[in-house]
PDB file of C-alpha atoms in Angstrom:
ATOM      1  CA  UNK I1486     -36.083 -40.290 -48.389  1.00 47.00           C
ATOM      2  CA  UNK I1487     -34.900 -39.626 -52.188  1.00 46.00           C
ATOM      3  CA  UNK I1488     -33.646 -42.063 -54.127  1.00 40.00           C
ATOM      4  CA  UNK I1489     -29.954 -41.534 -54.284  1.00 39.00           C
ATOM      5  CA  UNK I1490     -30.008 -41.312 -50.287  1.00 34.00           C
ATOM      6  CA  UNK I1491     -31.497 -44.680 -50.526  1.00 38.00           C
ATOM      7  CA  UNK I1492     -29.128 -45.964 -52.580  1.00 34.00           C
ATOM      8  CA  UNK I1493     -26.012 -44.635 -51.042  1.00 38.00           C
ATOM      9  CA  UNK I1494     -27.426 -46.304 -47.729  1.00 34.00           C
ATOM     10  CA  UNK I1495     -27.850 -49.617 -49.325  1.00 35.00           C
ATOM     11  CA  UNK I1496     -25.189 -49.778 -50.858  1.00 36.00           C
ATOM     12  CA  UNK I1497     -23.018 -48.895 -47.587  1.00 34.00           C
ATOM     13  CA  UNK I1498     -25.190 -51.125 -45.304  1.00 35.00           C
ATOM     14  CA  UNK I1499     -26.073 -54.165 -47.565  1.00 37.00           C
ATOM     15  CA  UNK I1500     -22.386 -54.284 -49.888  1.00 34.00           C
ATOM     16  CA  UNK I1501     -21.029 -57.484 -50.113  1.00 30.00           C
ATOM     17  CA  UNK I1502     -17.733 -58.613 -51.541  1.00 32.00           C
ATOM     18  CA  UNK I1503     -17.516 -58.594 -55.841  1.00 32.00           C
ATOM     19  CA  UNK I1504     -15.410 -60.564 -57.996  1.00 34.00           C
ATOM     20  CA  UNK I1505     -12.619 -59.186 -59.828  1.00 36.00           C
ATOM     21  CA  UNK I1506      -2.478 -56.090 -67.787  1.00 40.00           C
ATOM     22  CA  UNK I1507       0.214 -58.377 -67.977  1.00 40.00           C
ATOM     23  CA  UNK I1508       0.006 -62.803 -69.408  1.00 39.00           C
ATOM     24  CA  UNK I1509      -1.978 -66.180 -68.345  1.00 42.00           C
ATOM     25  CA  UNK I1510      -1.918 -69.680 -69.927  1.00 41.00           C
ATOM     26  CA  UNK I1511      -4.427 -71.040 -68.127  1.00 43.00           C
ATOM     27  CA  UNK I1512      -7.428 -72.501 -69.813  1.00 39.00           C
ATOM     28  CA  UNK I1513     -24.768 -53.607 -73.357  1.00 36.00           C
ATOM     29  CA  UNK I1514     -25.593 -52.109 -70.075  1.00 38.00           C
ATOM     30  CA  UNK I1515     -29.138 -51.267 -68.882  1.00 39.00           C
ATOM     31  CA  UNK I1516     -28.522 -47.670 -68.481  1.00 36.00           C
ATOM     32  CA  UNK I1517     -31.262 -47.174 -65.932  1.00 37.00           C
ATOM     33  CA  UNK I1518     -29.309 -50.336 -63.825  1.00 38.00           C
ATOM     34  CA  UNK I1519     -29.548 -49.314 -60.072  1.00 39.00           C
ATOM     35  CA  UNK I1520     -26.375 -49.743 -58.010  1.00 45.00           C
ATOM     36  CA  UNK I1521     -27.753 -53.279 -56.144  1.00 38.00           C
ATOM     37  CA  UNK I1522     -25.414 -55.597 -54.041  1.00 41.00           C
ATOM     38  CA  UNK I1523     -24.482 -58.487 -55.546  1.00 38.00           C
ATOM     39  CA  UNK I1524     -23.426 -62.220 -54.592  1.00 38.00           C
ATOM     40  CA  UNK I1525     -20.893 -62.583 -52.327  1.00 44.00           C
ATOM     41  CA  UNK I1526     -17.678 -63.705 -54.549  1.00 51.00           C
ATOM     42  CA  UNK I1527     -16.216 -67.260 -54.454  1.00 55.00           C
ATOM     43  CA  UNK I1528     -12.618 -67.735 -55.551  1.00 71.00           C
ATOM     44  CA  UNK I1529     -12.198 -67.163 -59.011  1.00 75.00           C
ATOM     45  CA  UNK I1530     -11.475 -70.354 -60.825  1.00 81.00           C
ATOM     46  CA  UNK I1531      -8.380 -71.623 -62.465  1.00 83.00           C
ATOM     47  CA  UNK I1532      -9.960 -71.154 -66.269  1.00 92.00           C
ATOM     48  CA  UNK I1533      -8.635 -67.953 -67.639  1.00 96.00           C
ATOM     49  CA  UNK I1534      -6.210 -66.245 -70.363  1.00 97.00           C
ATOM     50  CA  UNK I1535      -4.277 -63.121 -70.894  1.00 96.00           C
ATOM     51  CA  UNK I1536      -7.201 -60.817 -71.355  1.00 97.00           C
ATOM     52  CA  UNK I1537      -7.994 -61.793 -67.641  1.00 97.00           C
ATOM     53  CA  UNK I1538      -5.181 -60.903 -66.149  1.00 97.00           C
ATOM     54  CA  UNK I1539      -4.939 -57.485 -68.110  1.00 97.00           C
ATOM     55  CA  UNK I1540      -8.148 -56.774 -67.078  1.00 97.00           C
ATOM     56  CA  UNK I1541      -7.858 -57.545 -63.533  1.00 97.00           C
ATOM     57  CA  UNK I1542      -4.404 -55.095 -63.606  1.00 97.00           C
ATOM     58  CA  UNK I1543      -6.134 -52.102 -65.472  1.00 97.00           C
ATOM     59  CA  UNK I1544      -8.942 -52.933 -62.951  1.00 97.00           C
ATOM     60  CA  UNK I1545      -7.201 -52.873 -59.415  1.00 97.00           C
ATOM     61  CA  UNK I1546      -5.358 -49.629 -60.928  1.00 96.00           C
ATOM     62  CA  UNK I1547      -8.776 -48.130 -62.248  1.00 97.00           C
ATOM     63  CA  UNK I1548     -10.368 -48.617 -59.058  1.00 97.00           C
ATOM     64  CA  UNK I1549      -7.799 -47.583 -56.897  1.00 97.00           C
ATOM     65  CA  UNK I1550      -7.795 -44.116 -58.953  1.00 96.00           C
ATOM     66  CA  UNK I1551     -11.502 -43.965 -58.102  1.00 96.00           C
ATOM     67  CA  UNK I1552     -11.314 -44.486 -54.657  1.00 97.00           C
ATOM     68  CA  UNK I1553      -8.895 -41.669 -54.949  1.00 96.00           C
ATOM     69  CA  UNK I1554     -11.114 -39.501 -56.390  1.00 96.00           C
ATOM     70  CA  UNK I1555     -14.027 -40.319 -54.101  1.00 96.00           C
ATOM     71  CA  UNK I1556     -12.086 -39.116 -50.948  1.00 95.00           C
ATOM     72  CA  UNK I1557     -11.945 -36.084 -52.092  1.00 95.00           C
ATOM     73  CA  UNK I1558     -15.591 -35.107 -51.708  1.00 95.00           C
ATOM     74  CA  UNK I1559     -15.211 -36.228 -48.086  1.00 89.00           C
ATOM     75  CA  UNK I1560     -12.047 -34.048 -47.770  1.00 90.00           C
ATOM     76  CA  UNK I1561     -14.802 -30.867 -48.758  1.00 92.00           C
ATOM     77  CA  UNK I1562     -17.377 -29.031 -46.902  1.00 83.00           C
ATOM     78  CA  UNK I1563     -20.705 -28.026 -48.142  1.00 85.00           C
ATOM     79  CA  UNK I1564     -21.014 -30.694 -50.623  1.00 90.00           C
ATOM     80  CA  UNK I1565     -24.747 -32.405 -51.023  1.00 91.00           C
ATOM     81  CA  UNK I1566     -24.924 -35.206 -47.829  1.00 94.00           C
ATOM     82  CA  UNK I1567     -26.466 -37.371 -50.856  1.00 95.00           C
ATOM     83  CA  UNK I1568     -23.345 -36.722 -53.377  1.00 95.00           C
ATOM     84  CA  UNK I1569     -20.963 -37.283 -49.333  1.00 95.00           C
ATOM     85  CA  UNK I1570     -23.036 -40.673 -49.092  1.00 95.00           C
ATOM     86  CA  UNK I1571     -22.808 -42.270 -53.092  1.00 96.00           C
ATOM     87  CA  UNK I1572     -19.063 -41.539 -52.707  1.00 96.00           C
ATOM     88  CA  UNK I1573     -18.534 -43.436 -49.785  1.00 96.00           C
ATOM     89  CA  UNK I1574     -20.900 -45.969 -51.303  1.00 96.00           C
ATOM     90  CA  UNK I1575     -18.341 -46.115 -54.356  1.00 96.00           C
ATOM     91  CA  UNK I1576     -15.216 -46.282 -52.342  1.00 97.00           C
ATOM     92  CA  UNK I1577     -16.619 -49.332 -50.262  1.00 96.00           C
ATOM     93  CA  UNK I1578     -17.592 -50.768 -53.326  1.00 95.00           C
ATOM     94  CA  UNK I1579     -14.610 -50.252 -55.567  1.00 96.00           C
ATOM     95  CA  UNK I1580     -12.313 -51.161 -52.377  1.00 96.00           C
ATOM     96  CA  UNK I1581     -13.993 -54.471 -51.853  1.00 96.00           C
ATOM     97  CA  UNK I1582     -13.858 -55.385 -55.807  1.00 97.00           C
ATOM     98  CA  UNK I1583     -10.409 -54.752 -55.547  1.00 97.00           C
ATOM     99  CA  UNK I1584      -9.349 -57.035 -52.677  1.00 96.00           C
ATOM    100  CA  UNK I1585     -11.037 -59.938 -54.541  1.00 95.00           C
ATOM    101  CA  UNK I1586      -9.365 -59.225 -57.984  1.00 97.00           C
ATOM    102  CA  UNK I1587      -5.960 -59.000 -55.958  1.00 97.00           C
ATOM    103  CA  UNK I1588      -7.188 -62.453 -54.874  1.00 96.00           C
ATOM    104  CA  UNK I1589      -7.918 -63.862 -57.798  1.00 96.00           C
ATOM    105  CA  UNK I1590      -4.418 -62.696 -59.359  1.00 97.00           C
ATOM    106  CA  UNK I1591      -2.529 -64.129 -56.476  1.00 96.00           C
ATOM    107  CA  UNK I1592      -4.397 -67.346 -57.266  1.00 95.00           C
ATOM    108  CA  UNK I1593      -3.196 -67.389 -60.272  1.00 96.00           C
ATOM    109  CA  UNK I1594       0.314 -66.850 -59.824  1.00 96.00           C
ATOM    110  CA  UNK I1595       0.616 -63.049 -61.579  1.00 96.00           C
ATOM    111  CA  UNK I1596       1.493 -60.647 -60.760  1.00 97.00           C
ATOM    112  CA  UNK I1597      -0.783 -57.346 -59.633  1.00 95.00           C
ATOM    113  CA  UNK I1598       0.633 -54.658 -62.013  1.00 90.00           C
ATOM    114  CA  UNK I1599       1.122 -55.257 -65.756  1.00 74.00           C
ATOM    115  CA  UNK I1600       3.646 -53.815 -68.032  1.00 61.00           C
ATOM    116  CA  UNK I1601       4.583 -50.258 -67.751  1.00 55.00           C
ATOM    117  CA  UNK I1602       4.555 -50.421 -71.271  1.00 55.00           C
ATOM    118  CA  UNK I1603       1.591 -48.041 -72.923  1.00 52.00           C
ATOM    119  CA  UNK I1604       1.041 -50.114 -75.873  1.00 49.00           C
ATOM    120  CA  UNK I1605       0.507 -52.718 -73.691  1.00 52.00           C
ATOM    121  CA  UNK I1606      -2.823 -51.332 -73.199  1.00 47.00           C
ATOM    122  CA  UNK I1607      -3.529 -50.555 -76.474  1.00 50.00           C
ATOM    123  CA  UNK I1608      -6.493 -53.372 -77.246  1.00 52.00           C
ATOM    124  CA  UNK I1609      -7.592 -52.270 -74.105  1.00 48.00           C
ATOM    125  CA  UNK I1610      -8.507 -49.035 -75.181  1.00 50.00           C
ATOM    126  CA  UNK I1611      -5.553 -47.619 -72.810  1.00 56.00           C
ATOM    127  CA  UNK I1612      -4.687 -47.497 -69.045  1.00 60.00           C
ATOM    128  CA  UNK I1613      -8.123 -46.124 -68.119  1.00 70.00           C
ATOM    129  CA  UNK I1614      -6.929 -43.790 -65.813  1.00 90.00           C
ATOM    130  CA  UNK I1615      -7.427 -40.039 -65.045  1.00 89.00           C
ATOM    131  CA  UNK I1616      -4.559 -37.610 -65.657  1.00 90.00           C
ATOM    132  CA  UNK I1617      -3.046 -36.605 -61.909  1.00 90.00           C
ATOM    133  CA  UNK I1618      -2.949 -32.828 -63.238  1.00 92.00           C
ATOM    134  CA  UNK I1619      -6.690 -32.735 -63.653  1.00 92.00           C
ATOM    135  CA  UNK I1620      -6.953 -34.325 -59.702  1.00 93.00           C
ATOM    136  CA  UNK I1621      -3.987 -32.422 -58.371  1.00 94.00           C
ATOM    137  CA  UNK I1622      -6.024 -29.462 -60.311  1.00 95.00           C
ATOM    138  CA  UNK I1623      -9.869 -30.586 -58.289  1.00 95.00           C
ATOM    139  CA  UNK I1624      -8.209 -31.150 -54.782  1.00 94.00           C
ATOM    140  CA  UNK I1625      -7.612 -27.562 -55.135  1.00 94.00           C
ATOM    141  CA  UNK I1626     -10.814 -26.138 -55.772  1.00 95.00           C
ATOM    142  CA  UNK I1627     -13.761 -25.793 -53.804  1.00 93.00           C
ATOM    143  CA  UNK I1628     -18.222 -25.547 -53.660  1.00 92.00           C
ATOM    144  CA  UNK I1629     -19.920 -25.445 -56.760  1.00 92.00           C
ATOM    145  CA  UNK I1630     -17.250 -25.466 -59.228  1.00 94.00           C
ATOM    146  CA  UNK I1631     -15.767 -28.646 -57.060  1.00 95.00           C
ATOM    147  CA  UNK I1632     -18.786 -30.635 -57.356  1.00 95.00           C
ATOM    148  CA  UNK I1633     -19.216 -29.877 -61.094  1.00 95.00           C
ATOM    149  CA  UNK I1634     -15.443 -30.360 -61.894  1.00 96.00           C
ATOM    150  CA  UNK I1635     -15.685 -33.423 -59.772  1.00 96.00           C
ATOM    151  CA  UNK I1636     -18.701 -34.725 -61.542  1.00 96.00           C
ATOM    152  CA  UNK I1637     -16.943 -34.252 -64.858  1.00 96.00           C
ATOM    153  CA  UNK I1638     -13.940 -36.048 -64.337  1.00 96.00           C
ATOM    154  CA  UNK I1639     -15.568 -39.011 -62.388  1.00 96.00           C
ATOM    155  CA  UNK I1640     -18.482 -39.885 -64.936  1.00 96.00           C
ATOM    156  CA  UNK I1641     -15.157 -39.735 -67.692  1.00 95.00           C
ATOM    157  CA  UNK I1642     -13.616 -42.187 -65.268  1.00 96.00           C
ATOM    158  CA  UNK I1643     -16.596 -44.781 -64.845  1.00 96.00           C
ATOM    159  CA  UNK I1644     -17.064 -44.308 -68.611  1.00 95.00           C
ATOM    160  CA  UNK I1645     -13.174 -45.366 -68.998  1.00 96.00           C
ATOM    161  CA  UNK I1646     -14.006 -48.552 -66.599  1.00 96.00           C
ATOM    162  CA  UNK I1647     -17.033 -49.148 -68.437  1.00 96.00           C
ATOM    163  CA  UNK I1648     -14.891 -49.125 -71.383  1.00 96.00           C
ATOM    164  CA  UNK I1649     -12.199 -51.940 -69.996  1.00 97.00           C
ATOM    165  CA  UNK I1650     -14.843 -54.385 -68.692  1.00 97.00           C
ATOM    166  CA  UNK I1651     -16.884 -54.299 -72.173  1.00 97.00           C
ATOM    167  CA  UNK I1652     -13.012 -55.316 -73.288  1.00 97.00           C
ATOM    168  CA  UNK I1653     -13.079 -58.537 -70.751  1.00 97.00           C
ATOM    169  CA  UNK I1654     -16.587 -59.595 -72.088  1.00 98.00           C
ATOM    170  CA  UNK I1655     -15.542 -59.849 -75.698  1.00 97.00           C
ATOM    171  CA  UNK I1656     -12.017 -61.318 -75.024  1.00 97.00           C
ATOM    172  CA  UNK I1657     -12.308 -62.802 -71.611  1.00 97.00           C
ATOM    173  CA  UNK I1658     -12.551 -66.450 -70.524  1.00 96.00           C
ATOM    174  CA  UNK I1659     -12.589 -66.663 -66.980  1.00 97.00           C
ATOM    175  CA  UNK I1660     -16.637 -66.880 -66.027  1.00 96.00           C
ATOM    176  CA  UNK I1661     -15.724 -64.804 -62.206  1.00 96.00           C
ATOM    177  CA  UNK I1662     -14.028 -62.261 -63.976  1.00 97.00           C
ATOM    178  CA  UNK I1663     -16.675 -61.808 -66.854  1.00 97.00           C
ATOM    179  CA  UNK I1664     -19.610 -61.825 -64.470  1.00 96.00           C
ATOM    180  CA  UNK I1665     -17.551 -59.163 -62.566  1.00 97.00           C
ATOM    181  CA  UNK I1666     -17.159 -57.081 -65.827  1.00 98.00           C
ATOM    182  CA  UNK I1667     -20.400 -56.787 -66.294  1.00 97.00           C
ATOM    183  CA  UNK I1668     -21.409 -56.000 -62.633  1.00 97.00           C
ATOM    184  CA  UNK I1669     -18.604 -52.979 -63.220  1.00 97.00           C
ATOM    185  CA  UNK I1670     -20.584 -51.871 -66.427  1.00 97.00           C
ATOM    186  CA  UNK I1671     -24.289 -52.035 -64.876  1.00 97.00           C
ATOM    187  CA  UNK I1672     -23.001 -50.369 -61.513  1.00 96.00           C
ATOM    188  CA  UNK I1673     -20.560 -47.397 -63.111  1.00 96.00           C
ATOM    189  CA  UNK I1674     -23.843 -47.191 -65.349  1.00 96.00           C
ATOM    190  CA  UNK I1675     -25.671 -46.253 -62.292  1.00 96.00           C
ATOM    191  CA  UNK I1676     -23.501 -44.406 -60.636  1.00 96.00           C
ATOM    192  CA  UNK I1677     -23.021 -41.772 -63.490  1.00 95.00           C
ATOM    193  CA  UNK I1678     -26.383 -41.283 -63.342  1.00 95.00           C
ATOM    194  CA  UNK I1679     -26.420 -41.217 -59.878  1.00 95.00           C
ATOM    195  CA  UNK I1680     -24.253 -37.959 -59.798  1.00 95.00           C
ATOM    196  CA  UNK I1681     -25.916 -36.379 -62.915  1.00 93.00           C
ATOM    197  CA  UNK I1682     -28.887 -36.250 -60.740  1.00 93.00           C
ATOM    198  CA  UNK I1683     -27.252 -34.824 -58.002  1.00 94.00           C
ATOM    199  CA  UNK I1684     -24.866 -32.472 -59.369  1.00 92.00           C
ATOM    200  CA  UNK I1685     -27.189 -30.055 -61.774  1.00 79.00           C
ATOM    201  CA  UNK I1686     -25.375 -28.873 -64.848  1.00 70.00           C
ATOM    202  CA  UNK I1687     -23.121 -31.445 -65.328  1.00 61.00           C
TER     203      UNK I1687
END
């Protein structure tokens, strides 16, 4: 069995639970980083400050964009079984990181969505998300040219969460939400790899 088959399968089969813009007053990736279960996640604790919050907002709303884009290899025929497997992989993954980070929000007393605001996202480097034209625009397409569009616009979206958790490191204080952070940064790490290897070209 090759390695991105094995990986899919442990990573459906073995998955447990991760931890996880808007205000609080409370108190560099190994690129060759497999995508490995982790810990299972503990309520976060009550230490944390704005950058927390944002980043568990942009978070819930860049994973649920992901999960989004996932479902649409499963939604096509012919694609690689391996390339059908890592996206479910990343879907159970992304789902269960979100739950907790919903969690950990509701813990806290804020609410799951930030501002609406765009420049609230500025020092975050900007919502994170994927224009809907470019999805509306893959949905659409099919084969070859689906998995290489597909592959193009996903590793730009990990890169994006990559991007927001390297944000919580630097100006983060809760401890659950940094070690999540930079779970997000070694797994998305992996995962773009992941489809590089399986989608030739890209």
């Amino acid at each position: 069995m090759d390695t991105p088959v094995k990986l899919a399968l442990v990573l459906v089969a073995g998955l447990v639970a991760l931890a996880g813009c808007g205000s609080g007053d409370g108190s560099p990736p190994n690129a060759g980083a497999p995508l490995s279960p982790v810990p299972q996640s503990a309520g976060a604790s009550a230490a944390y400050n704005d950058a927390d919050v944002m980043f568990l907002q942009m978070m819930i709303a860049h994973n649920n964009q992901g999960v989004e884009i996932v479902k649409l290899v499963k939604a096509k025929q012919g694609q690689k079984q391996e390339l059908t497997n890592l996206a479910a992989a990343i879907e159970a993954t992304q789902q269960t990181e979100t739950t907790d980070m919903r969690n950990w929000l509701k813990a806290w007393g804020k609410p799951e969505t930030g501002s609406a605001d765009p420049h609230a996202h500025h020092h975050h480097g900007g919502d994170g998300l994927t224009d809907k034209g470019l999805l509306e625009a893959l949905s659409k397409k099919d084969g070859a040219e689906f998995s290489l569009d597909f592959a193009d616009i996903f590793v730009a979206h990990q890169h994006n969460g990559v991007a927001l958790a390297r944000t919580e490191l630097k100006d983060g204080k809760n401890p659950e939400a940094k070690a999540l952070a930079q779970r997000i940064m070694d797994s998305r790490t992996g995962e773009v790899q992941q489809i590089r290897t399986l989608v030739p070209g890209q």
